Coordinates of N, CA and C in Angstrom, one line a residue:
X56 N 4.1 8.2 34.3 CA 4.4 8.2 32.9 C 5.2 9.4 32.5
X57 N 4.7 10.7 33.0 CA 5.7 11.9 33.0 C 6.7 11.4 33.3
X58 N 7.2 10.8 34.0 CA 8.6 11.2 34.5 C 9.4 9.9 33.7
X59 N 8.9 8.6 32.8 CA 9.5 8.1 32.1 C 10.0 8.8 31.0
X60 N 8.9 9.8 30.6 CA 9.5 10.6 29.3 C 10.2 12.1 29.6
X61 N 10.1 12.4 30.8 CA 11.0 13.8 31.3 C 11.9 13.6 32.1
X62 N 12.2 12.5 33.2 CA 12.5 12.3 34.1 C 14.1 11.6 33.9
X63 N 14.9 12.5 34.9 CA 16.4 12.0 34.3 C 16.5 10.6 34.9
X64 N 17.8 9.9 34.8 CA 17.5 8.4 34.1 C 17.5 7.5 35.9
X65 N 17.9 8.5 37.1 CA 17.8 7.3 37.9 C 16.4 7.8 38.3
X66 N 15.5 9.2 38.3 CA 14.1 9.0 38.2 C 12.9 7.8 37.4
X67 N 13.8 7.8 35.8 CA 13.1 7.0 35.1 C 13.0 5.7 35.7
X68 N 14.7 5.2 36.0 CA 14.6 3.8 36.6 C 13.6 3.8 37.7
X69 N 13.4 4.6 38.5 CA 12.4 4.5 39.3 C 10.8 3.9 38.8
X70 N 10.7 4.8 38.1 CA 9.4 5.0 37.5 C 9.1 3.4 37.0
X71 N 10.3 2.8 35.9 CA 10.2 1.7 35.2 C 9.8 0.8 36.8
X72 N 10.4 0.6 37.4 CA 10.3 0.0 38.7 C 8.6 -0.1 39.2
X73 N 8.1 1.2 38.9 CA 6.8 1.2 39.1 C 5.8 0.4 38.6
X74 N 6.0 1.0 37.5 CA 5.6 0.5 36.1 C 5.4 -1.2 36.3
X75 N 6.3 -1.5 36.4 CA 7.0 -3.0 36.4 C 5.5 -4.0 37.6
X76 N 6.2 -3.1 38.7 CA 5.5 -3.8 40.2 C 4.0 -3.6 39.8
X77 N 3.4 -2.5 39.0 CA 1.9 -2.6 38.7 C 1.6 -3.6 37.9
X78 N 2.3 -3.9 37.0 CA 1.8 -5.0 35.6 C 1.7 -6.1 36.9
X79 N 2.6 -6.4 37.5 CA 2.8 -7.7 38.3 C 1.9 -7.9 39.4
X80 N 1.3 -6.5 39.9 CA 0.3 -6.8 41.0 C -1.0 -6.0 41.0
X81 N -1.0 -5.2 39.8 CA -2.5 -5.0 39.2 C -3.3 -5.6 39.0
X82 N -4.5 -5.4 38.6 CA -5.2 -6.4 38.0 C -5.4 -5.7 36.3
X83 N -6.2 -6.2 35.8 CA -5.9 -6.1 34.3 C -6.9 -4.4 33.8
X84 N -7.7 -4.0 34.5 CA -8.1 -3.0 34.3 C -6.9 -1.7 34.6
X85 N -6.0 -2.0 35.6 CA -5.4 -1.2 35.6 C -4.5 -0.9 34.9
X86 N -4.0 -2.4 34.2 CA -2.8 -2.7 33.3 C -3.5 -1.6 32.0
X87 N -5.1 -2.1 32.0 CA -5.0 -1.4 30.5 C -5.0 -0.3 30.3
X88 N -5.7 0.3 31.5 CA -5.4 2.5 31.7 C -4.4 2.6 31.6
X89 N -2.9 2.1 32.2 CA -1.7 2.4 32.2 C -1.2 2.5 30.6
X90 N -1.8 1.8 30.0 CA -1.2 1.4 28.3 C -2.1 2.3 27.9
X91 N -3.3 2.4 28.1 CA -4.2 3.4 27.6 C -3.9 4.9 27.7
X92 N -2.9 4.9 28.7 CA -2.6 6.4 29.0 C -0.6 6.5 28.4
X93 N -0.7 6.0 27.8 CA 1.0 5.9 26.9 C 2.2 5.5 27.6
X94 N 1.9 4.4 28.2 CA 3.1 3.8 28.9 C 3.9 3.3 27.9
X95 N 3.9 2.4 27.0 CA 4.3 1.7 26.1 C 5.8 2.9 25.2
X96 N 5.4 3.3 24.8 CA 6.8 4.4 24.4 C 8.1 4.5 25.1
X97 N 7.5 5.3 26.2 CA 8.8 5.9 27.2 C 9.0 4.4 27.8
X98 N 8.4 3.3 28.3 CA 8.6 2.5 29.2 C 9.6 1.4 27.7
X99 N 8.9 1.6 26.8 CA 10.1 0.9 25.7 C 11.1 1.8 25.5
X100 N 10.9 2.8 25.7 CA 12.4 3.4 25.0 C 13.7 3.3 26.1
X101 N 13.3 2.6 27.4 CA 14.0 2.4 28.5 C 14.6 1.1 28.2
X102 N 14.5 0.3 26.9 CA 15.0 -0.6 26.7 C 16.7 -0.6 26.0
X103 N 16.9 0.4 26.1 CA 18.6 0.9 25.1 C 19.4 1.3 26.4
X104 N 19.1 1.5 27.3 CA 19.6 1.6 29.0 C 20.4 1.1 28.9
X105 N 21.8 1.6 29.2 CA 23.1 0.7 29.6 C 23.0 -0.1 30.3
X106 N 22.0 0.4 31.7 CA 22.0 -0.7 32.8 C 20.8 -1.6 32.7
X107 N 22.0 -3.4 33.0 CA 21.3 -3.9 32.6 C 19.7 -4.7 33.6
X108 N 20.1 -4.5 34.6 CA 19.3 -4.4 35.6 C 17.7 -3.5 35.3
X109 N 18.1 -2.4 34.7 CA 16.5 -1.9 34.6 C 16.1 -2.5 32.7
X110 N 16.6 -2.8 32.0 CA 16.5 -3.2 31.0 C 15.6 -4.8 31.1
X111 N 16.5 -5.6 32.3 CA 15.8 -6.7 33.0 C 14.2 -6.4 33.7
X112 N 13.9 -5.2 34.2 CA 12.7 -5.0 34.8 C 11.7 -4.3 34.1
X113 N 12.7 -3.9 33.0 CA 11.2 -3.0 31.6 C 10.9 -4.9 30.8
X114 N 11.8 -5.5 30.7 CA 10.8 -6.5 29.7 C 10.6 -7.4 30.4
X115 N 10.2 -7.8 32.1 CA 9.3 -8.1 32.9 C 8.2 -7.2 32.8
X116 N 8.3 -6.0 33.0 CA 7.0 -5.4 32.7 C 6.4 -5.7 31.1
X117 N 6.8 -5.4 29.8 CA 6.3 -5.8 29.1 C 5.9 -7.3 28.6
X118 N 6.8 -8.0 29.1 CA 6.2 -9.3 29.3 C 4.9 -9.5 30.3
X119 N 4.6 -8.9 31.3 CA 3.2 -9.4 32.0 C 2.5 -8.3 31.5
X120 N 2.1 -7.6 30.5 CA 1.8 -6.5 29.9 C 0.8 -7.6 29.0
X121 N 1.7 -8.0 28.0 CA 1.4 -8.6 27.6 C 0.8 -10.4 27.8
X122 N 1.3 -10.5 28.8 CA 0.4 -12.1 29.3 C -1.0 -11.4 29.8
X123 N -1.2 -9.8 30.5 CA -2.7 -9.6 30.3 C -3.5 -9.5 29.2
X124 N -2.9 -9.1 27.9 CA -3.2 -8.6 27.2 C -4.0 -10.1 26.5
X125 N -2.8 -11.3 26.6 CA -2.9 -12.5 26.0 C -4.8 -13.1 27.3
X126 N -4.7 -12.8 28.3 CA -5.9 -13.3 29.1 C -6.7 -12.5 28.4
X127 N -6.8 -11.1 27.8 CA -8.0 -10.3 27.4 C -8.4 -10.8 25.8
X128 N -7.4 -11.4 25.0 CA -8.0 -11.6 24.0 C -7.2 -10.8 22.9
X129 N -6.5 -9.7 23.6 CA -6.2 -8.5 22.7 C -4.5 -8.1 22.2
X130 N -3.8 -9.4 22.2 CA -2.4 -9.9 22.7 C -2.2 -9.0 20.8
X131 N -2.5 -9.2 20.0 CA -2.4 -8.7 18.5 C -2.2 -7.3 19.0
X132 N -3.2 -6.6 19.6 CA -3.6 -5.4 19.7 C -2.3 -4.6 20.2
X133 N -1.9 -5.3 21.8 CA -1.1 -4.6 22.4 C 0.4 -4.6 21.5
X134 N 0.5 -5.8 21.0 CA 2.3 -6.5 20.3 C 1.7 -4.8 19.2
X135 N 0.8 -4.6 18.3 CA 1.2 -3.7 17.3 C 1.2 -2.7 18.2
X136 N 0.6 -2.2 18.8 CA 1.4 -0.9 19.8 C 2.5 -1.0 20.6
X137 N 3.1 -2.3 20.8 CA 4.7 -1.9 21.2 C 5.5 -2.0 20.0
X138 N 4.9 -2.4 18.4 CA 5.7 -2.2 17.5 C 5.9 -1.0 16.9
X139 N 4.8 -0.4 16.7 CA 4.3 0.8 16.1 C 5.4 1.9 17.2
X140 N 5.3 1.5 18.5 CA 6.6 2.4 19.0 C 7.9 2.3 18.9
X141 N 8.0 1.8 18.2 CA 9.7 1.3 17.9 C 9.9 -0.2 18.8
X142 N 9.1 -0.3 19.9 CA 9.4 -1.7 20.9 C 9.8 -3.2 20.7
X143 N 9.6 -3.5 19.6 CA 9.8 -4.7 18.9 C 11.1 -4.8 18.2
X144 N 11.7 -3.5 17.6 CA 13.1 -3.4 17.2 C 14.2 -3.7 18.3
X145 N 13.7 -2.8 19.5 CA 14.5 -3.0 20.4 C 14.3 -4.1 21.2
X146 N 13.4 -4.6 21.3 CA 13.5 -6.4 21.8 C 14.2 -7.1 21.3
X147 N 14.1 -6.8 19.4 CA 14.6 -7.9 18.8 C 16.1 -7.5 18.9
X148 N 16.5 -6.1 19.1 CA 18.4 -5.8 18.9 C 18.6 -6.8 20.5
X149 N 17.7 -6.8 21.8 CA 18.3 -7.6 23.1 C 18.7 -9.4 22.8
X150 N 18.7 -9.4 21.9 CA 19.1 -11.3 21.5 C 20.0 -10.8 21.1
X151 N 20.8 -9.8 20.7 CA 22.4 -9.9 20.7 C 23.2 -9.3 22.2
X152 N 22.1 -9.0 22.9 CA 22.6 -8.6 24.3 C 23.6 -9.4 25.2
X153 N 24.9 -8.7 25.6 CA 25.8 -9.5 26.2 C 25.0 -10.5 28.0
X154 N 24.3 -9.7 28.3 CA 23.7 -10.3 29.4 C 22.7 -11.5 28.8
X155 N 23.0 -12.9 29.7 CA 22.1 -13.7 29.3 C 20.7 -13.9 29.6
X156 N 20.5 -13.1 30.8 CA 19.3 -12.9 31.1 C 18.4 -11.7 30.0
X157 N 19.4 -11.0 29.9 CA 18.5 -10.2 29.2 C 18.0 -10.8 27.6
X158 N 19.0 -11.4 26.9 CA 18.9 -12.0 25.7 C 18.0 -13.4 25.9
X159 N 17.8 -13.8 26.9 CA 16.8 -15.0 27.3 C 15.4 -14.4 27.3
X160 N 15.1 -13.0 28.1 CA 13.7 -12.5 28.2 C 13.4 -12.0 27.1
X161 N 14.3 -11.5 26.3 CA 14.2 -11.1 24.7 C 13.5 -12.4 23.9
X162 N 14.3 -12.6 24.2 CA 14.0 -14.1 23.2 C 12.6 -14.5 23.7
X163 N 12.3 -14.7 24.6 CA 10.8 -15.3 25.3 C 9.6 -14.8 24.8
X164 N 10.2 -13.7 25.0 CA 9.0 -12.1 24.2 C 8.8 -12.3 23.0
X165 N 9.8 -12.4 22.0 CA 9.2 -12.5 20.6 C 8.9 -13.9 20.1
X166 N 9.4 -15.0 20.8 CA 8.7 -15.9 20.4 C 7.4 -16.4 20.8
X167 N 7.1 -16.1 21.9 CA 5.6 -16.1 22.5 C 4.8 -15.3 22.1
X168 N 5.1 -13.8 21.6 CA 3.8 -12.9 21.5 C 4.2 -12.1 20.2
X169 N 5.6 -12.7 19.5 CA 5.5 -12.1 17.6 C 6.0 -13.2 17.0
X170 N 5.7 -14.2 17.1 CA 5.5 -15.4 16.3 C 6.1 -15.0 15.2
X171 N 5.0 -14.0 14.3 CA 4.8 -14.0 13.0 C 6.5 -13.5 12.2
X172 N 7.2 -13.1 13.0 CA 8.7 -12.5 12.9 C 9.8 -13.2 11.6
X173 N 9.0 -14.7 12.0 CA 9.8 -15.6 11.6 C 9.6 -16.2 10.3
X174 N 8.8 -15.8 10.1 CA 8.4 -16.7 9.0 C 9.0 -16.8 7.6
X175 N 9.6 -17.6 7.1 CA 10.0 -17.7 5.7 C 8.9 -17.2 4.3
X176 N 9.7 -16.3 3.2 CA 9.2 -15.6 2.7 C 9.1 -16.7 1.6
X177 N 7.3 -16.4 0.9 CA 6.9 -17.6 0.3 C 8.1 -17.6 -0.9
X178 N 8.1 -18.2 -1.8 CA 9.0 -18.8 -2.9 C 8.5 -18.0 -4.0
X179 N 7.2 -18.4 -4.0 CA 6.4 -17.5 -5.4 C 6.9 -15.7 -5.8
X180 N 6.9 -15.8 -4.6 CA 7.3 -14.4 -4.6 C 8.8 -13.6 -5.7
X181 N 9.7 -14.6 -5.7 CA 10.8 -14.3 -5.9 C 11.4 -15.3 -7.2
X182 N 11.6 -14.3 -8.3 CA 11.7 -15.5 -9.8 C 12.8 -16.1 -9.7
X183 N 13.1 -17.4 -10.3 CA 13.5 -18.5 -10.0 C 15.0 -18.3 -10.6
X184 N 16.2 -18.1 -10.5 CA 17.1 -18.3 -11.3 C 17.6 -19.4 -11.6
X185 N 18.0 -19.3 -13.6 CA 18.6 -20.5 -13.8 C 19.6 -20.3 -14.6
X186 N 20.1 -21.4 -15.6 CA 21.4 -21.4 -15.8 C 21.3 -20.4 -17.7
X187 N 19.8 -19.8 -18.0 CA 19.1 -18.5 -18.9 C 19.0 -17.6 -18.0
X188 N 18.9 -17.2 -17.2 CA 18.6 -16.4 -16.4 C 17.3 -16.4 -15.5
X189 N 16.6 -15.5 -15.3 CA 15.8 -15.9 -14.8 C 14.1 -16.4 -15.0
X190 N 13.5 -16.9 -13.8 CA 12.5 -17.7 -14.6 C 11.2 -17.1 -13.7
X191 N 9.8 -16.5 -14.7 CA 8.9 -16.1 -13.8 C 7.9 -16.9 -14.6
X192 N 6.8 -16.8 -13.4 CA 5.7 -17.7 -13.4 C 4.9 -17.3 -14.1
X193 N 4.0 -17.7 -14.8 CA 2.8 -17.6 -16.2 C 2.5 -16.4 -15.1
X194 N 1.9 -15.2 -15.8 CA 0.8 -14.2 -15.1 C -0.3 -15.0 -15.0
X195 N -1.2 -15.2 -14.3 CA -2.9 -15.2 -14.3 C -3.1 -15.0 -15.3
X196 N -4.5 -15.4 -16.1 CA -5.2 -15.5 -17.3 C -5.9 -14.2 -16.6
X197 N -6.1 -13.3 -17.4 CA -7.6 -11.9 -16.9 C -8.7 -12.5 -17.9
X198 N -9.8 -12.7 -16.9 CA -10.9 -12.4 -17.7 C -11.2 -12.1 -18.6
X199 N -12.0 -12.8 -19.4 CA -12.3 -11.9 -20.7 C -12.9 -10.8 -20.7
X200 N -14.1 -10.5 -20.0 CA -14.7 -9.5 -19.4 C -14.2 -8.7 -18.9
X201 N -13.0 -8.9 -18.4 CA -12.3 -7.9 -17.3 C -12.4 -8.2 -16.3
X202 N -12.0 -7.5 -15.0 CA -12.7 -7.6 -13.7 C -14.0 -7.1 -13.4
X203 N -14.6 -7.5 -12.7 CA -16.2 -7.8 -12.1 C -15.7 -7.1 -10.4
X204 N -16.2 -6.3 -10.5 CA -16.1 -5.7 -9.0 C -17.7 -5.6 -8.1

């Protein structure tokens, strides 16, 4: 993990390499010390890599990162710690990626494990324009009482 975050970049690629081959032939206790001990950061921040080759082997690793995470139950848990590290930005900028592999494993990743990305913003939300201007919905009636807590 040192050497993802100090380690100049054909060390790093090494390291990601590592990284990579553990998710794939660890078993899931190991997966989780590795995340437990701050893989997730430096091994995302190896996602802005010109080359696209190790770019291709960090979201194999976070993709079987996360298919453990999905066998443990804790698939929510792990997606907000690769969001919370910036990791989800940078997945989501690889669907504009000129490589099609890379923009295919992008795409795999957030539709399988951040669903929630997508979703259309309710309507209520946003007052209605018309040909008066605009139009907002009755407030809620308050209590006569007030609120009751």
């Amino acid at each position: 993990i040192d050497i993802l975050v100090k380690g100049d970049f054909k060390a790093q690629k090494e390291a990601a390499w590592a990284v990579t081959n553990l998710t794939s032939g660890g078993n899931a206790e190991q997966i989780v010390t590795l995340c437990g001990m701050g893989v997730l950061k430096p091994f995302c921040d190896l996602l802005v890599a010109k080359d696209d080759k190790t770019v291709n082997v960090v979201l194999d690793g976070i993709c079987q990162i996360l298919v453990t995470a999905e066998r443990l139950g804790e698939t929510d848990k792990v997606a907000i710690m690769i969001e919370e590290c910036g990791g989800l930005d940078k997945i989501e900028n690889l669907q504009a990626h000129d490589n099609e592999t890379v923009y295919q494993k992008a795409l795999h990743i957030i539709e399988t494990f951040f669903p929630d990305g997508d979703q259309v913003v309710d309507e209520v939300q946003a007052p209605k324009q018309s040909e008066a201007g605009f139009e907002f919905a009755e407030p809620a009636q308050m209590p006569n009482n007030g609120f009751d807590f």
